[in-house]
């Protein structure tokens, strides 16, 4: 039943604030609402964008990504400091976090300046000023990502990535391996060592293929990690001077008596010792 | 009568646009200081308005961006610290929102929108509460603290636009258009006058600053309303001009941008630039 609404509204007016004050409160509510709304929108935009694309590398000395996103003022002083135009500020609406400095190794790699002017130019410390030796920079980690197209993996001698590496023979070595295809050649496999690779991107830049077979990406993205409790037996043995658990009993391999220890690969003849490729290697657990 | 007609008649077109022209020159000069390096190899200023170095010695850092990194839990290195100190000191003394009228490139866009609105006689729209800017300012710092990241800088049109101008980055035209469209179609003086947290912070900084506009000859005012029409923060004029709640002829509201447009358009020469302690008035 619809009753006379007047007493109702009169009651309401009695308890609700005076019009002036109500307007004031409404104003505050609207202002607070606008404030929250815009910031939430920013947050929603920021969250998915916080992950840079894998090919966007940070300048030398950059704090790890969360720290960097708190510290970087988006000023571009590092960009201006770089004599090789390596660094770029990411544009708004692009894949990388807008306004922050990145470089793409395949376009312009970092030349590893000895005096590291980009770091010196950074006013905030988003690029750590403690970095004095560019060899200690870790902008990323090179990965030979495609074993099918790398010319050295095909048994050819390209070696270009190895030769351009500013930390040659430390960050990158050529590891020789038997070439099973030709059966008489070696393959010299470009091998990256994370202890020395600065992630400068020179190798990726210079890969002769139309699409590089070696790529530099953020360390977080590519580096694996052993469980903390793992010990490498051979390292422990070396540290200790001898095996920690004493000499191993030699177990016969059933059905393989008189044949190679621990190696079931056999040549056609089945004769011990005549197989090529270092059978009977003497390997023991 | 046309806007500022009397002023133009009395002072000539140039005279009635004096401060406007000087402001545009100032805003342009700031950009040119940054661009002479990449364009002509003459490095006067490096970086951008978020943080920069003048002549390779003087560091300057935007206090809002600086505050956001603090909120995000990072204490910037000394050079940014000194830079922020310099900027804060300058605007604290001279006038906080002087930044808005004399430096910020976004002001050109919002002024243009306001001009277009006036010209086309567009009225109405949905104007947000003018206190929104303080809430956005506070909110952006909270969000930075919560996320440990400069979240507002993902969308801050002020830094996005000036950065794109100085570094020639694409992608910001959308931001320029959005700001223009908002001020033009949705809210008169919407962005700079109601929402921008950067302007809000500069306003707070310059609350007691020295450089002020005074309605020194307010007795001459013939209520043409031209100053209210051109002022980007029209609410600031009344107390000084009409003695609404104050005796002083000084425009003391922190949101006066010291743009001087009121001085330009007034045919009766009511307004003038002066300092905070100049209480002279003709009424
Ligand atoms: S180390 Fe040199 S080349 Fe590399 S980013 Fe810094 S300034 Fe540029
Ligand atoms: S100089 Fe430092 S604060 Fe500025 S953009 Fe580069 S990393 Fe960020
Ligand atoms: S990125 Fe490539 S070139 Fe640079 S240090 Fe690492 S392996 Fe060498
Ligand atoms: S209010 Fe904001 S956008 Fe407008 S001029 Fe001031 S700082 Fe620039
Ligand atoms: S009062 Fe005058 S100087 Fe201040 S913002 Fe308004 S028009 Fe500009």
GROMACS .gro file of C-alpha atoms in nm, chain B residues 6-217:
model
  212
  291UNK     CA    1   3.838   4.678  -2.399
  292UNK     CA    2   4.182   4.552  -2.305
  293UNK     CA    3   4.272   4.508  -2.671
  294UNK     CA    4   4.143   4.854  -2.752
  295UNK     CA    5   4.345   5.009  -2.472
  296UNK     CA    6   4.663   4.806  -2.476
  297UNK     CA    7   4.665   4.671  -2.829
  298UNK     CA    8   4.651   4.302  -2.918
  299UNK     CA    9   5.005   4.239  -2.802
  300UNK     CA   10   4.946   4.417  -2.475
  301UNK     CA   11   4.635   4.214  -2.410
  302UNK     CA   12   4.822   3.891  -2.477
  303UNK     CA   13   5.151   3.983  -2.320
  304UNK     CA   14   5.164   3.727  -2.043
  305UNK     CA   15   5.012   3.459  -2.262
  306UNK     CA   16   5.285   3.508  -2.520
  307UNK     CA   17   5.559   3.518  -2.257
  308UNK     CA   18   5.425   3.197  -2.110
  309UNK     CA   19   5.426   3.020  -2.442
  310UNK     CA   20   5.780   3.137  -2.500
  311UNK     CA   21   5.875   3.006  -2.157
  312UNK     CA   22   5.711   2.667  -2.217
  313UNK     CA   23   5.876   2.640  -2.555
  314UNK     CA   24   6.214   2.744  -2.417
  315UNK     CA   25   6.201   2.465  -2.162
  316UNK     CA   26   6.147   2.212  -2.439
  317UNK     CA   27   6.414   2.368  -2.659
  318UNK     CA   28   6.667   2.348  -2.374
  319UNK     CA   29   6.616   1.974  -2.382
  320UNK     CA   30   6.594   1.941  -2.758
  321UNK     CA   31   6.893   2.151  -2.860
  322UNK     CA   32   7.110   1.855  -2.762
  323UNK     CA   33   6.956   1.588  -2.981
  324UNK     CA   34   6.881   1.837  -3.258
  325UNK     CA   35   7.193   2.051  -3.278
  326UNK     CA   36   7.438   1.877  -3.048
  327UNK     CA   37   7.419   2.168  -2.806
  328UNK     CA   38   7.353   2.005  -2.471
  329UNK     CA   39   7.193   2.258  -2.238
  330UNK     CA   40   6.968   2.023  -2.049
  331UNK     CA   41   6.969   1.645  -2.041
  332UNK     CA   42   6.701   1.408  -1.928
  333UNK     CA   43   6.344   1.531  -1.908
  334UNK     CA   44   6.117   1.712  -1.666
  335UNK     CA   45   6.102   1.409  -1.438
  336UNK     CA   46   6.472   1.450  -1.370
  337UNK     CA   47   6.737   1.642  -1.554
  338UNK     CA   48   7.079   1.796  -1.544
  339UNK     CA   49   7.135   2.152  -1.662
  340UNK     CA   50   7.469   2.234  -1.820
  341UNK     CA   51   7.601   1.908  -1.679
  342UNK     CA   52   7.603   2.049  -1.325
  343UNK     CA   53   7.263   2.146  -1.192
  344UNK     CA   54   7.039   1.848  -1.111
  345UNK     CA   55   6.662   1.898  -1.106
  346UNK     CA   56   6.405   1.639  -1.012
  347UNK     CA   57   6.029   1.659  -1.024
  348UNK     CA   58   5.902   1.641  -0.666
  349UNK     CA   59   5.597   1.435  -0.762
  350UNK     CA   60   5.796   1.162  -0.934
  351UNK     CA   61   6.045   1.178  -0.649
  352UNK     CA   62   5.769   1.140  -0.392
  353UNK     CA   63   5.635   0.839  -0.576
  354UNK     CA   64   5.969   0.660  -0.561
  355UNK     CA   65   5.985   0.739  -0.189
  356UNK     CA   66   5.635   0.600  -0.146
  357UNK     CA   67   5.736   0.293  -0.342
  358UNK     CA   68   6.000   0.233  -0.079
  359UNK     CA   69   6.312   0.353  -0.256
  360UNK     CA   70   6.539   0.631  -0.135
  361UNK     CA   71   6.686   0.782  -0.449
  362UNK     CA   72   7.055   0.866  -0.475
  363UNK     CA   73   7.190   1.204  -0.373
  364UNK     CA   74   7.173   1.363  -0.714
  365UNK     CA   75   6.797   1.305  -0.738
  366UNK     CA   76   6.764   1.416  -0.377
  367UNK     CA   77   6.946   1.743  -0.442
  368UNK     CA   78   6.751   1.785  -0.765
  369UNK     CA   79   6.419   1.751  -0.588
  370UNK     CA   80   6.539   1.993  -0.321
  371UNK     CA   81   6.623   2.252  -0.587
  372UNK     CA   82   6.284   2.225  -0.753
  373UNK     CA   83   6.095   2.230  -0.426
  374UNK     CA   84   6.287   2.535  -0.307
  375UNK     CA   85   6.224   2.720  -0.632
  376UNK     CA   86   5.851   2.661  -0.646
  377UNK     CA   87   5.815   2.706  -0.272
  378UNK     CA   88   5.956   3.054  -0.308
  379UNK     CA   89   5.822   3.160  -0.645
  380UNK     CA   90   5.485   2.991  -0.667
  381UNK     CA   91   5.393   2.626  -0.695
  382UNK     CA   92   5.164   2.631  -0.990
  383UNK     CA   93   5.396   2.860  -1.177
  384UNK     CA   94   5.507   2.520  -1.302
  385UNK     CA   95   5.166   2.472  -1.461
  386UNK     CA   96   5.147   2.804  -1.638
  387UNK     CA   97   5.509   2.851  -1.734
  388UNK     CA   98   5.664   2.507  -1.775
  389UNK     CA   99   5.422   2.219  -1.820
  390UNK     CA  100   5.350   2.146  -2.187
  391UNK     CA  101   5.011   1.994  -2.103
  392UNK     CA  102   4.892   2.343  -2.016
  393UNK     CA  103   4.907   2.430  -2.386
  394UNK     CA  104   4.666   2.148  -2.463
  395UNK     CA  105   4.421   2.230  -2.187
  396UNK     CA  106   4.435   2.602  -2.265
  397UNK     CA  107   4.358   2.517  -2.625
  398UNK     CA  108   4.064   2.301  -2.521
  399UNK     CA  109   3.932   2.581  -2.301
  400UNK     CA  110   3.972   2.828  -2.586
  401UNK     CA  111   3.794   2.597  -2.830
  402UNK     CA  112   3.515   2.541  -2.582
  403UNK     CA  113   3.468   2.912  -2.537
  404UNK     CA  114   3.483   2.980  -2.910
  405UNK     CA  115   3.226   2.714  -2.993
  406UNK     CA  116   3.012   2.808  -2.697
  407UNK     CA  117   3.016   2.457  -2.554
  408UNK     CA  118   2.859   2.457  -2.211
  409UNK     CA  119   2.788   2.192  -1.954
  410UNK     CA  120   2.943   1.851  -1.924
  411UNK     CA  121   3.036   1.666  -1.610
  412UNK     CA  122   3.291   1.849  -1.404
  413UNK     CA  123   3.453   1.646  -1.127
  414UNK     CA  124   3.497   1.789  -0.781
  415UNK     CA  125   3.802   2.016  -0.768
  416UNK     CA  126   3.929   1.828  -0.464
  417UNK     CA  127   3.964   1.515  -0.674
  418UNK     CA  128   4.321   1.612  -0.751
  419UNK     CA  129   4.421   1.578  -0.387
  420UNK     CA  130   4.259   1.238  -0.365
  421UNK     CA  131   4.431   1.127  -0.682
  422UNK     CA  132   4.757   1.260  -0.542
  423UNK     CA  133   4.713   1.074  -0.214
  424UNK     CA  134   4.580   0.766  -0.388
  425UNK     CA  135   4.874   0.751  -0.626
  426UNK     CA  136   5.116   0.758  -0.335
  427UNK     CA  137   4.922   0.487  -0.153
  428UNK     CA  138   4.915   0.271  -0.462
  429UNK     CA  139   5.289   0.324  -0.507
  430UNK     CA  140   5.345   0.221  -0.146
  431UNK     CA  141   5.122  -0.082  -0.179
  432UNK     CA  142   5.267  -0.207  -0.506
  433UNK     CA  143   5.624  -0.091  -0.455
  434UNK     CA  144   5.617   0.057  -0.801
  435UNK     CA  145   5.550   0.391  -0.968
  436UNK     CA  146   5.201   0.294  -1.077
  437UNK     CA  147   5.080   0.644  -1.159
  438UNK     CA  148   5.369   0.688  -1.399
  439UNK     CA  149   5.208   0.427  -1.622
  440UNK     CA  150   4.929   0.670  -1.698
  441UNK     CA  151   5.054   1.012  -1.586
  442UNK     CA  152   4.979   1.224  -1.894
  443UNK     CA  153   5.211   1.500  -1.775
  444UNK     CA  154   5.525   1.290  -1.776
  445UNK     CA  155   5.414   1.082  -2.074
  446UNK     CA  156   5.360   1.389  -2.291
  447UNK     CA  157   5.673   1.581  -2.196
  448UNK     CA  158   5.883   1.267  -2.224
  449UNK     CA  159   5.749   1.194  -2.570
  450UNK     CA  160   5.816   1.549  -2.679
  451UNK     CA  161   6.173   1.545  -2.553
  452UNK     CA  162   6.265   1.193  -2.658
  453UNK     CA  163   6.057   1.178  -2.973
  454UNK     CA  164   5.863   0.876  -2.861
  455UNK     CA  165   5.548   0.781  -3.041
  456UNK     CA  166   5.234   0.649  -2.881
  457UNK     CA  167   5.153   0.955  -2.676
  458UNK     CA  168   4.929   1.123  -2.930
  459UNK     CA  169   4.644   0.920  -2.782
  460UNK     CA  170   4.720   1.076  -2.444
  461UNK     CA  171   4.724   1.426  -2.592
  462UNK     CA  172   4.393   1.363  -2.768
  463UNK     CA  173   4.239   1.210  -2.457
  464UNK     CA  174   4.330   1.513  -2.245
  465UNK     CA  175   4.206   1.750  -2.511
  466UNK     CA  176   3.883   1.559  -2.564
  467UNK     CA  177   3.818   1.541  -2.192
  468UNK     CA  178   3.866   1.914  -2.139
  469UNK     CA  179   3.687   2.003  -2.459
  470UNK     CA  180   3.384   1.778  -2.439
  471UNK     CA  181   3.345   1.649  -2.085
  472UNK     CA  182   3.469   1.895  -1.830
  473UNK     CA  183   3.566   2.256  -1.866
  474UNK     CA  184   3.920   2.293  -1.730
  475UNK     CA  185   3.873   1.933  -1.623
  476UNK     CA  186   4.224   1.797  -1.621
  477UNK     CA  187   4.443   2.080  -1.492
  478UNK     CA  188   4.173   2.239  -1.281
  479UNK     CA  189   4.032   1.931  -1.113
  480UNK     CA  190   4.227   1.611  -1.163
  481UNK     CA  191   4.599   1.654  -1.220
  482UNK     CA  192   4.781   1.536  -0.905
  483UNK     CA  193   5.107   1.686  -1.029
  484UNK     CA  194   4.953   2.031  -1.043
  485UNK     CA  195   4.794   1.963  -0.705
  486UNK     CA  196   5.131   1.887  -0.550
  487UNK     CA  197   5.291   2.196  -0.701
  488UNK     CA  198   4.998   2.393  -0.564
  489UNK     CA  199   5.058   2.257  -0.216
  490UNK     CA  200   5.427   2.333  -0.250
  491UNK     CA  201   5.367   2.695  -0.335
  492UNK     CA  202   5.104   2.765  -0.074
  493UNK     CA  203   5.300   3.054   0.076
  494UNK     CA  204   5.504   3.150  -0.229
  495UNK     CA  205   5.611   3.506  -0.298
  496UNK     CA  206   5.505   3.578  -0.653
  497UNK     CA  207   5.137   3.674  -0.650
  498UNK     CA  208   4.872   3.842  -0.856
  499UNK     CA  209   4.705   4.133  -0.687
  500UNK     CA  210   4.369   4.289  -0.771
  501UNK     CA  211   4.527   4.616  -0.668
  502UNK     CA  212   4.284   4.839  -0.856
   0.00000   0.00000   0.00000
